[in-house]
Coordinates of C-alpha atoms and ligand atoms in Angstrom, one line a residue:
X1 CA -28.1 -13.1 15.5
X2 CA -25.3 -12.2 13.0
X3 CA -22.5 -10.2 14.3
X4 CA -22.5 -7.1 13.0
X5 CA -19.2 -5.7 14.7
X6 CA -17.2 -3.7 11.6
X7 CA -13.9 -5.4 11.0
X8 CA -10.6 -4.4 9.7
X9 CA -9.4 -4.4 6.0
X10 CA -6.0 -5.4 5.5
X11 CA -4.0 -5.5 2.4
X12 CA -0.4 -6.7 1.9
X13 CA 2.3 -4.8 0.2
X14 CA 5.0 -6.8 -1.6
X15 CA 7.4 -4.0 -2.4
X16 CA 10.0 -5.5 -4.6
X17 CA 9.0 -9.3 -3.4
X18 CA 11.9 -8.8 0.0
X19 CA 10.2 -6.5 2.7
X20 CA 9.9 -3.2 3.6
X21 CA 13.6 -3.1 5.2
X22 CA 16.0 -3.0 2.1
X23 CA 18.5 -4.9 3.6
X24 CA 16.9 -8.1 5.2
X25 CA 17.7 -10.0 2.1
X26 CA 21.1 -10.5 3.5
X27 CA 19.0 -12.4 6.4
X28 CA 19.8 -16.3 6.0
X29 CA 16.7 -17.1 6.1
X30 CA 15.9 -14.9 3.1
X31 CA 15.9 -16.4 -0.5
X32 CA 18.0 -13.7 -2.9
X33 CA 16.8 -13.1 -5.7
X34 CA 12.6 -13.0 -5.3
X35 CA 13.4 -9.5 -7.1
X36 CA 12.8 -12.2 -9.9
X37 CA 11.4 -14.7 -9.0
X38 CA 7.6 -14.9 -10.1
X39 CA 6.8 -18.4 -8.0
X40 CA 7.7 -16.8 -4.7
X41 CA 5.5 -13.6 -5.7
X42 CA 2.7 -16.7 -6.5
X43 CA 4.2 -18.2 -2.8
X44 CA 3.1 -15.3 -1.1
X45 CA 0.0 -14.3 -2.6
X46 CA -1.2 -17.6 -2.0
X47 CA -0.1 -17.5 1.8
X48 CA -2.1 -14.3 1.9
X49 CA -4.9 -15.6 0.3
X50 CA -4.9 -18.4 3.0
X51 CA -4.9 -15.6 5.6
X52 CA -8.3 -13.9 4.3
X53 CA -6.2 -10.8 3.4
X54 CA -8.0 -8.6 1.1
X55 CA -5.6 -7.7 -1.6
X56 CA -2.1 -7.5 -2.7
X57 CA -0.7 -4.2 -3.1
X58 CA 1.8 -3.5 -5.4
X59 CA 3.2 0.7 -5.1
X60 CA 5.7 1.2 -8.0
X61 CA 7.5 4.4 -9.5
X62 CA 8.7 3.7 -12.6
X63 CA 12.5 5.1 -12.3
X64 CA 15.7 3.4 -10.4
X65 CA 15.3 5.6 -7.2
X66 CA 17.7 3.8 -5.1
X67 CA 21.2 3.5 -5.0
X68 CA 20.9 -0.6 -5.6
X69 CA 24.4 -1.5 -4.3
X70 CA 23.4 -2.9 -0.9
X71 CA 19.7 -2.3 -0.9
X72 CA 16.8 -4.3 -2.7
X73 CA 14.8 -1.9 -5.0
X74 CA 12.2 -0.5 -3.5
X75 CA 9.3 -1.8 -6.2
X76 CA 8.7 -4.8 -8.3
X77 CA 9.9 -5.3 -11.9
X78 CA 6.5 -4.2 -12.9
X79 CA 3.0 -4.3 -11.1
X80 CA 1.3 -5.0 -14.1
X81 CA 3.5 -8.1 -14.6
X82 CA 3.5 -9.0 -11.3
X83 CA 0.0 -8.7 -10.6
X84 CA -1.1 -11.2 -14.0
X85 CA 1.2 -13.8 -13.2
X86 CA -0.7 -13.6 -9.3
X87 CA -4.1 -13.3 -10.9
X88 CA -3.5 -16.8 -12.3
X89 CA -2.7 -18.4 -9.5
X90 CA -5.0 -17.3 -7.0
X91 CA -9.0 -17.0 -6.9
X92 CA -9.9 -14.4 -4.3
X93 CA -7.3 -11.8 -3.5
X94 CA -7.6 -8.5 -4.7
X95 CA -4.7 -7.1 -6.8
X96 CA -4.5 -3.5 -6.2
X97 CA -1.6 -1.9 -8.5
X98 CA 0.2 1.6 -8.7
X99 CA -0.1 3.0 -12.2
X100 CA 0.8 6.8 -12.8
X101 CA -1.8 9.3 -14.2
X102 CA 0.8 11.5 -15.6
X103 CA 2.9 9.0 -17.3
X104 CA 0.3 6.5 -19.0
X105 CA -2.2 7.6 -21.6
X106 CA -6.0 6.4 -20.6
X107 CA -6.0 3.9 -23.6
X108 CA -3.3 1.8 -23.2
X109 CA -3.6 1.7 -19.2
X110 CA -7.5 1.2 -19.4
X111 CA -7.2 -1.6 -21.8
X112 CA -4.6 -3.3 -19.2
X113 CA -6.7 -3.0 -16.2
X114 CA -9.9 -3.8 -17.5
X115 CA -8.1 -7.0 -19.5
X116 CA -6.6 -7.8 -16.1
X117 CA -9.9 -7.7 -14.2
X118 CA -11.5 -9.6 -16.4
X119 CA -9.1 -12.4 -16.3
X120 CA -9.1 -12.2 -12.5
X121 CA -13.3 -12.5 -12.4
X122 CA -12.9 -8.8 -11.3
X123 CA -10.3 -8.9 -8.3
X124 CA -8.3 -5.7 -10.1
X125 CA -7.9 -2.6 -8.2
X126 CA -6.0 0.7 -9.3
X127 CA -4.2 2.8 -7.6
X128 CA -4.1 6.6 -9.4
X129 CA -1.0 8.5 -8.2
X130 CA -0.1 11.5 -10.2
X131 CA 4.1 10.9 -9.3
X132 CA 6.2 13.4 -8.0
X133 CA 9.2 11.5 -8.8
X134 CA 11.6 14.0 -11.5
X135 CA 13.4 10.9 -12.2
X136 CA 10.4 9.2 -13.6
X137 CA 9.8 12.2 -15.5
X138 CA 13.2 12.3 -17.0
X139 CA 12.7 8.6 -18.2
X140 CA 9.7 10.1 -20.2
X141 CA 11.4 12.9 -21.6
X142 CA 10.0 15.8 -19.5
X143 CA 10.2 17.4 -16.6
X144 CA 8.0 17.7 -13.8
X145 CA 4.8 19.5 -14.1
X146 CA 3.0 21.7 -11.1
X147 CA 0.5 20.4 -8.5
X148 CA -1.7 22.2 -10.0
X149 CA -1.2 20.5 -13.6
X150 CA -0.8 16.9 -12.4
X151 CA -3.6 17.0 -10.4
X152 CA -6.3 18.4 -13.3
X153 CA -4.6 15.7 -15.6
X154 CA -5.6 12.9 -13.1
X155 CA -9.3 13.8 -12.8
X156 CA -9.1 13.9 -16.4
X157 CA -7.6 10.5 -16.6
X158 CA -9.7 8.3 -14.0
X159 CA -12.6 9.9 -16.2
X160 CA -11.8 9.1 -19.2
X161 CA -10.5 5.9 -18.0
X162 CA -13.4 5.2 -16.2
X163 CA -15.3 5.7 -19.7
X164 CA -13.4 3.9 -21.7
X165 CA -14.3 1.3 -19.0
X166 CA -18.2 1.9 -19.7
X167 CA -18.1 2.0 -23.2
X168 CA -19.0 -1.1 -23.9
X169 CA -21.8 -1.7 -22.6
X170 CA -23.2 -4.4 -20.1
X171 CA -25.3 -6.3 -22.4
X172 CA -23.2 -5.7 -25.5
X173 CA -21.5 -9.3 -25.1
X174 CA -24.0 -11.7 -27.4
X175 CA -21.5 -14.5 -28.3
X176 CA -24.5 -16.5 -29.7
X177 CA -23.4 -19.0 -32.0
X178 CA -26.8 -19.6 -33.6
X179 CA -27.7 -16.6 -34.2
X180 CA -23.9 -16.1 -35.2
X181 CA -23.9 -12.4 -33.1
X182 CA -20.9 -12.2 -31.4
X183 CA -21.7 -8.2 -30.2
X184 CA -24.2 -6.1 -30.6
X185 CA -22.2 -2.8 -32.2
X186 CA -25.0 -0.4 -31.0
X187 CA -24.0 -0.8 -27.2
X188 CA -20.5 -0.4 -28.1
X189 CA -19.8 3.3 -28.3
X190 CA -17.3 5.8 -28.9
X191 CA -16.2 7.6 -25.6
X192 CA -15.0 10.8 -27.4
X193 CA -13.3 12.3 -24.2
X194 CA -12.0 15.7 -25.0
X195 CA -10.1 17.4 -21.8
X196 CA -7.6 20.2 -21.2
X197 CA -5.5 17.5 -20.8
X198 CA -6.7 13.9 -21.7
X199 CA -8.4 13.1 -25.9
X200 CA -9.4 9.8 -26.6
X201 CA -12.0 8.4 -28.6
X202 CA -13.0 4.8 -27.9
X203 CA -14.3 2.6 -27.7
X204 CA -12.5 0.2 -25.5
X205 CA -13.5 -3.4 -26.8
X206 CA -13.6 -5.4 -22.8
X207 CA -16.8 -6.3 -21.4
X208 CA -17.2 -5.5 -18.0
X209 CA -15.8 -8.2 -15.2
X210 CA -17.8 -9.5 -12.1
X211 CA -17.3 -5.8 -10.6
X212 CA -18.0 -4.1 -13.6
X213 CA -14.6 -2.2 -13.1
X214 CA -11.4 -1.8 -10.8
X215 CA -12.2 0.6 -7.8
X216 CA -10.1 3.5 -7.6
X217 CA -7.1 3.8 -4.8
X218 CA -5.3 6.5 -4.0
X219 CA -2.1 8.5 -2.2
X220 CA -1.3 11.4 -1.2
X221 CA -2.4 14.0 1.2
X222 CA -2.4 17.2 -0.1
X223 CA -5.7 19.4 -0.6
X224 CA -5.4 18.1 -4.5
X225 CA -5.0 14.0 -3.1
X226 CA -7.9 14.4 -1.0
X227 CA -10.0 16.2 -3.5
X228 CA -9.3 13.4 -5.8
X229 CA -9.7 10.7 -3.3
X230 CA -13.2 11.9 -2.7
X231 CA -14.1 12.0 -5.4
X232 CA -13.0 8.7 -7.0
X233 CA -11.2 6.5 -4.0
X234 CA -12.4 3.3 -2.9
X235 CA -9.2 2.9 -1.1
X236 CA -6.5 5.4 0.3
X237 CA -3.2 4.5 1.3
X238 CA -2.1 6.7 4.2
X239 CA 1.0 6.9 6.2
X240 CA 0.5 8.8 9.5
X241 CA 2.3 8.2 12.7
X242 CA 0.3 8.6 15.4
X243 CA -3.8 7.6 16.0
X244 CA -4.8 11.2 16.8
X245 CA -2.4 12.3 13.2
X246 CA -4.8 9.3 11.4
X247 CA -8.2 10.0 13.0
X248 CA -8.0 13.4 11.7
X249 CA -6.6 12.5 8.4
X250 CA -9.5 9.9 7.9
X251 CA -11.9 12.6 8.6
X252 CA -11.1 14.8 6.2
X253 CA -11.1 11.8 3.7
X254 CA -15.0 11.2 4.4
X255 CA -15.6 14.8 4.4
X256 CA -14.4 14.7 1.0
X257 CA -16.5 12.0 -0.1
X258 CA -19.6 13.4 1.3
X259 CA -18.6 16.7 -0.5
X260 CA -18.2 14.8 -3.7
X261 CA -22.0 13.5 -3.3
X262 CA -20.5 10.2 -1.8
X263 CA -21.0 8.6 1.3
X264 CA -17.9 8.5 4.4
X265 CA -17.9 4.5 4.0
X266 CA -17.5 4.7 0.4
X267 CA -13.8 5.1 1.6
X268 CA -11.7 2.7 3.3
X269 CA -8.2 3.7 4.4
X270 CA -5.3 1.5 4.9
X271 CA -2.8 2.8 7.3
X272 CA 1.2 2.0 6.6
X273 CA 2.2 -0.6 8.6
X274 CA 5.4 -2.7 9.1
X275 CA 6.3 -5.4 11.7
X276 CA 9.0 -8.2 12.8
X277 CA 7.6 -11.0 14.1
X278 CA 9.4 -13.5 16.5
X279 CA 8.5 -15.6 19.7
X280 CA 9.7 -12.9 22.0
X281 CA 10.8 -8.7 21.5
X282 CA 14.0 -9.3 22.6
X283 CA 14.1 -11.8 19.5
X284 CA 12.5 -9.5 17.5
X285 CA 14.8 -7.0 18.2
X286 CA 17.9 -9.1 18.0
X287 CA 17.1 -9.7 14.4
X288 CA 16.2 -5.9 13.4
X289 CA 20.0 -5.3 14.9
X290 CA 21.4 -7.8 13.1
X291 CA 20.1 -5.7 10.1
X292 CA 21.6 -2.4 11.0
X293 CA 24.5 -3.7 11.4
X294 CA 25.1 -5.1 7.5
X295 CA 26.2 -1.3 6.9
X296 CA 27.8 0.7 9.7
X297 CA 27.8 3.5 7.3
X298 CA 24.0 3.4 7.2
X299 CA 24.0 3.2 11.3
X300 CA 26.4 6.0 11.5
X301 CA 23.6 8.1 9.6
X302 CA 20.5 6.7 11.4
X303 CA 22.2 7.5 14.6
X304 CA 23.0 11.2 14.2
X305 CA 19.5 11.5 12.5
X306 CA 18.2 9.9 16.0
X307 CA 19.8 12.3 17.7
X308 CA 18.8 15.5 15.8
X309 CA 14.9 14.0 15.9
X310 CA 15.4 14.2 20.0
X311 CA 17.4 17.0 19.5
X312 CA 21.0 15.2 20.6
X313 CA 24.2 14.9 19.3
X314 CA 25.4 11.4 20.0
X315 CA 29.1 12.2 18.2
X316 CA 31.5 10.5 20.6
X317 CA 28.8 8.8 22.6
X318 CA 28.7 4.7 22.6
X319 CA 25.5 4.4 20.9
X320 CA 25.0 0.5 22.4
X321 CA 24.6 2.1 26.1
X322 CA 21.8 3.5 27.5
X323 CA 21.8 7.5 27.2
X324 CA 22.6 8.8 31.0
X325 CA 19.6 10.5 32.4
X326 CA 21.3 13.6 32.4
X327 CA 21.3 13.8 28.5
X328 CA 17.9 12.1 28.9
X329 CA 16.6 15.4 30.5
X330 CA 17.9 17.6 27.6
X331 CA 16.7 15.5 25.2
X332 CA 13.5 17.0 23.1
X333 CA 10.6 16.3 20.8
X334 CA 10.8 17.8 17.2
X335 CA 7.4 19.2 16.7
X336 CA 7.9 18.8 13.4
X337 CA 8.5 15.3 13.0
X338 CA 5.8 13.1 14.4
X339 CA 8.1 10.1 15.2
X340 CA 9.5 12.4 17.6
X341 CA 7.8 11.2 21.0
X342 CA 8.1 7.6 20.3
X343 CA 11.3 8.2 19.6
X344 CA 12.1 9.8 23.0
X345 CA 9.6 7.4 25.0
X346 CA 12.0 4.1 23.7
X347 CA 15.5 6.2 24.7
X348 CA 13.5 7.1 28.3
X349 CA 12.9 3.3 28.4
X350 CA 16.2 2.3 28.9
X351 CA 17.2 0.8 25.0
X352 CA 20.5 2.4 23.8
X353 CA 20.2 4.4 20.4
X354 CA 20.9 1.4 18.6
X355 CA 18.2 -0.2 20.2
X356 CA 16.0 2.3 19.5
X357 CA 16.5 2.2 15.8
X358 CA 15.8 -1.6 15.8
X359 CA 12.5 -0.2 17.5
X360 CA 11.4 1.3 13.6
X361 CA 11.4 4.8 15.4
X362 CA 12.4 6.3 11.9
X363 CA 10.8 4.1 9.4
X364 CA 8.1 5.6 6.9
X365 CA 5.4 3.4 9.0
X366 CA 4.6 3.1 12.3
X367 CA 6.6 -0.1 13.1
X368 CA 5.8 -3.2 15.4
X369 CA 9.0 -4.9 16.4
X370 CA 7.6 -8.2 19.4
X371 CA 5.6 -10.9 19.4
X372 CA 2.2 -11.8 17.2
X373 CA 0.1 -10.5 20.4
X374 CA 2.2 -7.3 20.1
X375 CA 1.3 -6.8 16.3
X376 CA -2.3 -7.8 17.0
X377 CA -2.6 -5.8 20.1
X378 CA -1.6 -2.9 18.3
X379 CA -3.8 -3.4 15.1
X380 CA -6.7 -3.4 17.8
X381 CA -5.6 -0.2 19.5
X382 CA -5.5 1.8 15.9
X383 CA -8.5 0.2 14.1
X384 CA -10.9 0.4 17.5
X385 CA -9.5 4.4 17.8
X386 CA -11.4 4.9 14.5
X387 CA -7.8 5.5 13.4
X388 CA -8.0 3.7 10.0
X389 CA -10.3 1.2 8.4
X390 CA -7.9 -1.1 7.9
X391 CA -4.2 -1.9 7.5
X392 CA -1.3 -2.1 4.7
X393 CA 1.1 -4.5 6.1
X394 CA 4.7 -4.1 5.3
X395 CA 6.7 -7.2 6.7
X396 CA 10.8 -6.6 7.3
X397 CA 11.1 -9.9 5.3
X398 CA 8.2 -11.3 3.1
X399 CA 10.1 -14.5 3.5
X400 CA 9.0 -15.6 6.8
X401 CA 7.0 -12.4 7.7
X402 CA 4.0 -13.3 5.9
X403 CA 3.3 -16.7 6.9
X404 CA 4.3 -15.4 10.5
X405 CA 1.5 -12.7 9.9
X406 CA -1.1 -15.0 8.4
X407 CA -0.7 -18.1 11.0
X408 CA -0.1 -16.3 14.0
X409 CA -1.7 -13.2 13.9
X410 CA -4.9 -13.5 11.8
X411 CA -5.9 -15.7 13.9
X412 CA -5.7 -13.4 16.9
X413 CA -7.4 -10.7 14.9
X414 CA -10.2 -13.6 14.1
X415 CA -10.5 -14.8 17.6
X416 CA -11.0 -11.0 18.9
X417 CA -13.9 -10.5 15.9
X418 CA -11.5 -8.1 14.3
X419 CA -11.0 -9.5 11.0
X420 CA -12.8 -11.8 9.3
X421 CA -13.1 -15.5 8.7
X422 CA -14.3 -15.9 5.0
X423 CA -13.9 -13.8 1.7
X424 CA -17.4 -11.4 1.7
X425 CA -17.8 -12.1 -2.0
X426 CA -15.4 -13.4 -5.2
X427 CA -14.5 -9.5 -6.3
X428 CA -12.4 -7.0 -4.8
X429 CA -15.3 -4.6 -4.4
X430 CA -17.2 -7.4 -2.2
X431 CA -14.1 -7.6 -0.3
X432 CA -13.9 -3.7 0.5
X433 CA -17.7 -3.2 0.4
X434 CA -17.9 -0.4 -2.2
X435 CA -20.5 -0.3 -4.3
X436 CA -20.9 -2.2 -8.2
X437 CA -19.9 0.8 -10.3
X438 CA -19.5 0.7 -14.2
X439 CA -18.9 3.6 -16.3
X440 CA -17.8 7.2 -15.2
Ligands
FMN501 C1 1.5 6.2 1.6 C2 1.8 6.8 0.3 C3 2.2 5.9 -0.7 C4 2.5 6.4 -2.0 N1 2.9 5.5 -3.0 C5 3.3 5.9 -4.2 C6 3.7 5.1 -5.2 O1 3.8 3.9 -5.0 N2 4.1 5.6 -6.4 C7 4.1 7.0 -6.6 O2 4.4 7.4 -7.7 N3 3.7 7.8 -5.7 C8 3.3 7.3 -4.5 N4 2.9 8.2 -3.5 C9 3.0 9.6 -3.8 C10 1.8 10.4 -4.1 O3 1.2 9.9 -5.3 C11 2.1 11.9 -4.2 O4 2.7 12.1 -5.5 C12 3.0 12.4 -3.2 O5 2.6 12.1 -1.9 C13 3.1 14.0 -3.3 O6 1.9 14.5 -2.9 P1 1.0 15.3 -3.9 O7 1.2 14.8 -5.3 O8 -0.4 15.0 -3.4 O9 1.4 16.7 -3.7 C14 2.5 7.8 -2.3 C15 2.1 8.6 -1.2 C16 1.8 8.2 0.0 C17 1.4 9.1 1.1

């Protein structure tokens, strides 16, 4: 009998082609300047293809929003470049990009996507964030609008997006040379979208790819994110910090769905997750160290942010010691910052407070820092918690990080029955297991 057991999803995010730590590139095993370098963005999708994963992801904000003068950038050149050169290299990944729906208009961005897809044999996904970024706003000439406004614009947008998508029509590509019909013009329509926020006419001139169209992604949690990601999501990226923090979170997502006449699985989340793989922890944490110390500026701050998160000052303290227990017993949880009791639990452990940074305690993701098992083991714990329905994996270093991810650890995953062994299908929505869907 086949084996039914439900398996994680698991995308891989390429950030600006380094890692998810901004300052691994200094690493001598890293290559410099993949910032760049299209063939090692090819590299790695292909190494991630190898390993089953189910799509690239690609998060962008288009504005400089880090200082660049030690740090790698914190997105690619451009997703949409990025994810074309990939999409000829490569025959089953998905390629899930971030494109705003406050600074695109539905006609130019629809046109890309559905080109994209169609090139790809329908491995295009889209990622709708409305941006909260004023510096991208300033680099359009404007300023920031309210929740309220960003969020009616992007239900306006996948909308008319979505019917721009439809509005040429399934059977509308003839192409018959002896008839000499290349379309037929009446299943080729205008969209004529008229919203508060969004006109545009139509019709877009793309027949539909293997999937018809891109499935939706989506982040953000507020009441407005999760309205929209019920609404349209396939996908939701999600950073919580804790399994009880993402079970809830999940549930409200598949209450919205159900709400928006969907059904719960229509929805897959992919929890934030980054890792440093090596043979042993102590390895592990040798080279996550190593890191922190390229700037002792950047300690200096992580350290007294440490200590305000356990509610510590370490001023004067030597931070490569083990805390006494006596500052131990006044230390305390920051119920307002779920990193808090991991936090605490690694000081109680016995690492110093440089230690415990090389832990991830205050990275945007939960972080593994150990061996594959570790990584794996921790996966397992999540996914079978009903945590998440799947992962988006942020290695320190892409450079070694995802081939240590794909050759050591899917194959953990694979023995357990976690993950699977085989693409599902050729498209992304195969891969994710969300419905055909063409049209609004
Ligand atoms: C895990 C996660 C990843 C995100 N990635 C991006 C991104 O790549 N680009 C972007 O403009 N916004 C991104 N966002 C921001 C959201 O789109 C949203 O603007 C932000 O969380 C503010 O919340 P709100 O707009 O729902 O109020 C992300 C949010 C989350 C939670």
């Amino acid at each position: 009998m086949r084996n039914m057991k439900k398996q994680m999803k698991i995308v891989l995010q390429m950030v600006s082609g380094y890692g998810g730590e901004f300052k691994t590139w200094r690493l001598p095993k890293a290559k410099e300047d993949v910032y760049t370098d299209m063939d090692f963005y090819v590299e790695m999708a292909q190494l991630a293809e190898k390993g089953k994963l189910h799509a690239l992801f690609m998060a962008d904000t288009p504005a400089l929003v880090n200082d660049l003068t030690h740090d790698t950038p914190m997105h690619s050149m451009d997703p949409l470049i990025a994810m074309t050169s990939v999409a000829r290299a490569t025959k089953h990944i998905g390629l899930v990009g971030t494109f705003s729906t406050t600074f695109n208009e539905p006609y130019n961005l629809a046109r890309h996507l559905k080109a994209l897809d169609v090139i790809s044999h329908g491995r295009v996904g889209w990622n709708a964030v409305t941006t909260s970024t004023p510096a991208t706003a300033a680099n359009f000439g404007t300023q920031l609008k309210s929740t309220q406004e960003r969020y009616g614009r992007a239900h306006e947008m996948i909308e008319a997006v979505q019917g721009l998508w439809g509005s040429w029509e399934k059977g509308a590509y003839i192409h018959d040379k002896q008839a000499g019909q290349f379309a037929d013009m009446s299943q080729i329509k205008p969209l004529n979208y008229q919203g508060d926020y969004i006109q545009t006419k139509g019709p877009l001139p793309i027949p539909p790819s293997e999937q018809g169209q891109p499935p939706i992604f989506q982040a953000g949690p507020s009441p407005e994110g999760i309205r929209l990601a019920g609404r349209f999501a396939s996908g939701v990226y999600a950073n919580p910090f804790t399994i009880e923090e993402a079970r809830e979170y999940r549930n409200i997502l598949r209450e919205s769905a159900i709400a928006h006449g969907r059904s719960a699985d229509d929805i897959n989340v992919f929890t934030g997750f980054m890792f440093t793989i090596a043979d042993s922890k102590e390895e592990a944490l040798a080279r996550r160290r190593a890191v922190l110390e390229f700037d002792k500026e950047e300690l200096a701050h992580r350290l007294s942010y440490l200590g305000a998160m356990v509610g510590l000052n370490f001023q004067g303290i030597d931070p490569y010691q083990p805390l006494p227990d006596s500052w131990l017993k006044l230390a305390r949880t920051n119920p307002h910052d779920p990193r808090s009791p991991h936090a605490l639990e690694v000081l109680k452990e016995g690492y110093s407070p440089v230690d415990t940074l090389a832990h991830g305690v205050i990275n945007y993701h939960p972080v593994v820092v150990g061996t594959a098992k570790d990584v794996a083991d921790f996966l397992q714990e999540w996914f079978e918690a009903g945590a998440t329905d799947g992962f988006s994996i942020v290695p320190d270093l892409a450079h070694d990080g995802v081939r240590a991810f794909v050759e050591q650890v899917v194959p953990i995953l694979q023995e357990r029955g976690l993950f699977h062994k085989d693409y599902e299908g050729s498209t992304l929505r195969e891969h994710l297991g969300v419905p055909y869907q063409y049209g609004i």
